[in-house]
Amino acid sequence: PGSIMLGIRPEYIHPHPDGELDGIVAVDEYFGAYRNIHVDTRIGRLVMRDQAQHRHEVGQSLKLKLDGAHIRLFDVNTGDHCS
C-alpha cells in the first residue's frame, strides 16, 4: 500500500475545546466575510474557516474538531480517491 493524503474543506474544521487534534495558528487571513486560519498540526498544516469577527493570534494553541462525514482520503502517488 502507498501513502495516503487526507482531504477536508476548511468549512468542516472547527475550533472546539474537546477537539481531537491539537494545533498552533500559523496564519490568520481575513477575507471580509470570513477568515481562513492556517493551523500546524501533527498531521500537517490544515486550513479552517471561521467567522470574520473571530480573530486568531499567530502562535495560539487550538484544539480542532474535523467533521468525519467530510474527510476524504487520496492516494499520494495517483491522486485517486481511496474507498
CSV table of C-alpha atoms in Angstrom, one decimal:
chain,number,residue,atom,x,y,z
A,1,PRO,CA,0.0,0.0,0.0
A,2,GLY,CA,1.1,3.5,-0.8
A,3,SER,CA,0.9,6.7,1.2
A,4,ILE,CA,-2.4,8.5,1.6
A,5,MET,CA,-3.3,12.2,2.0
A,6,LEU,CA,-6.3,13.5,4.0
A,7,GLY,CA,-8.6,16.0,2.3
A,8,ILE,CA,-11.2,18.1,4.0
A,9,ARG,CA,-12.6,21.5,3.1
A,10,PRO,CA,-11.9,24.4,5.5
A,11,GLU,CA,-15.6,24.9,6.5
A,12,TYR,CA,-15.6,21.3,8.0
A,13,ILE,CA,-12.8,22.1,10.5
A,14,HIS,CA,-13.7,23.8,13.7
A,15,PRO,CA,-12.1,25.0,16.9
A,16,HIS,CA,-13.6,23.0,19.8
A,17,PRO,CA,-12.5,22.6,23.4
A,18,ASP,CA,-12.9,18.8,23.1
A,19,GLY,CA,-11.2,18.7,19.7
A,20,GLU,CA,-9.2,15.6,18.9
A,21,LEU,CA,-6.4,17.4,17.1
A,22,ASP,CA,-4.0,20.0,18.7
A,23,GLY,CA,-2.6,22.7,16.6
A,24,ILE,CA,-0.8,26.1,16.5
A,25,VAL,CA,-2.1,29.0,14.5
A,26,ALA,CA,0.4,29.9,11.7
A,27,VAL,CA,-1.6,32.4,9.6
A,28,ASP,CA,-4.9,34.3,10.1
A,29,GLU,CA,-6.2,35.5,6.7
A,30,TYR,CA,-9.1,38.0,6.8
A,31,PHE,CA,-11.4,37.9,3.8
A,32,GLY,CA,-14.1,40.3,4.8
A,33,ALA,CA,-17.0,37.8,5.3
A,34,TYR,CA,-14.8,35.1,6.9
A,35,ARG,CA,-11.3,34.2,7.9
A,36,ASN,CA,-9.0,31.3,6.8
A,37,ILE,CA,-6.9,30.1,9.7
A,38,HIS,CA,-3.8,28.0,8.8
A,39,VAL,CA,-3.1,25.7,11.7
A,40,ASP,CA,0.1,23.5,12.1
A,41,THR,CA,-0.8,20.0,13.4
A,42,ARG,CA,0.9,16.6,13.8
A,43,ILE,CA,-0.7,15.6,10.5
A,44,GLY,CA,0.4,18.7,8.7
A,45,ARG,CA,-1.0,22.2,8.1
A,46,LEU,CA,-4.7,22.4,7.9
A,47,VAL,CA,-6.8,25.4,6.9
A,48,MET,CA,-10.1,26.1,8.7
A,49,ARG,CA,-12.7,28.7,8.0
A,50,ASP,CA,-14.0,30.8,10.8
A,51,GLN,CA,-16.3,33.8,11.2
A,52,ALA,CA,-14.8,37.2,10.3
A,53,GLN,CA,-15.1,38.5,13.9
A,54,HIS,CA,-13.1,35.5,15.3
A,55,ARG,CA,-9.5,36.6,15.1
A,56,HIS,CA,-6.8,34.1,16.0
A,57,GLU,CA,-3.3,35.1,17.1
A,58,VAL,CA,-0.3,33.6,15.4
A,59,GLY,CA,1.2,31.1,17.8
A,60,GLN,CA,-2.1,30.5,19.6
A,61,SER,CA,-2.9,26.9,20.6
A,62,LEU,CA,-6.2,25.4,19.3
A,63,LYS,CA,-8.0,22.1,19.5
A,64,LEU,CA,-9.6,21.2,16.3
A,65,LYS,CA,-12.6,19.0,15.5
A,66,LEU,CA,-12.9,17.6,12.0
A,67,ASP,CA,-16.3,16.6,10.6
A,68,GLY,CA,-15.7,13.0,9.8
A,69,ALA,CA,-18.5,12.9,7.2
A,70,HIS,CA,-16.5,15.2,5.0
A,71,ILE,CA,-13.0,13.6,5.3
A,72,ARG,CA,-11.7,12.2,2.0
A,73,LEU,CA,-8.6,10.1,1.6
A,74,PHE,CA,-6.4,10.2,-1.6
A,75,ASP,CA,-3.5,8.1,-2.9
A,76,VAL,CA,-0.5,10.4,-2.8
A,77,ASN,CA,1.0,9.0,-6.0
A,78,THR,CA,-2.0,8.9,-8.2
A,79,GLY,CA,-4.4,11.5,-6.6
A,80,ASP,CA,-7.2,8.8,-6.8
A,81,HIS,CA,-9.8,8.8,-4.1
A,82,CYS,CA,-9.4,5.8,-1.7
A,83,SER,CA,-12.5,4.0,-0.7
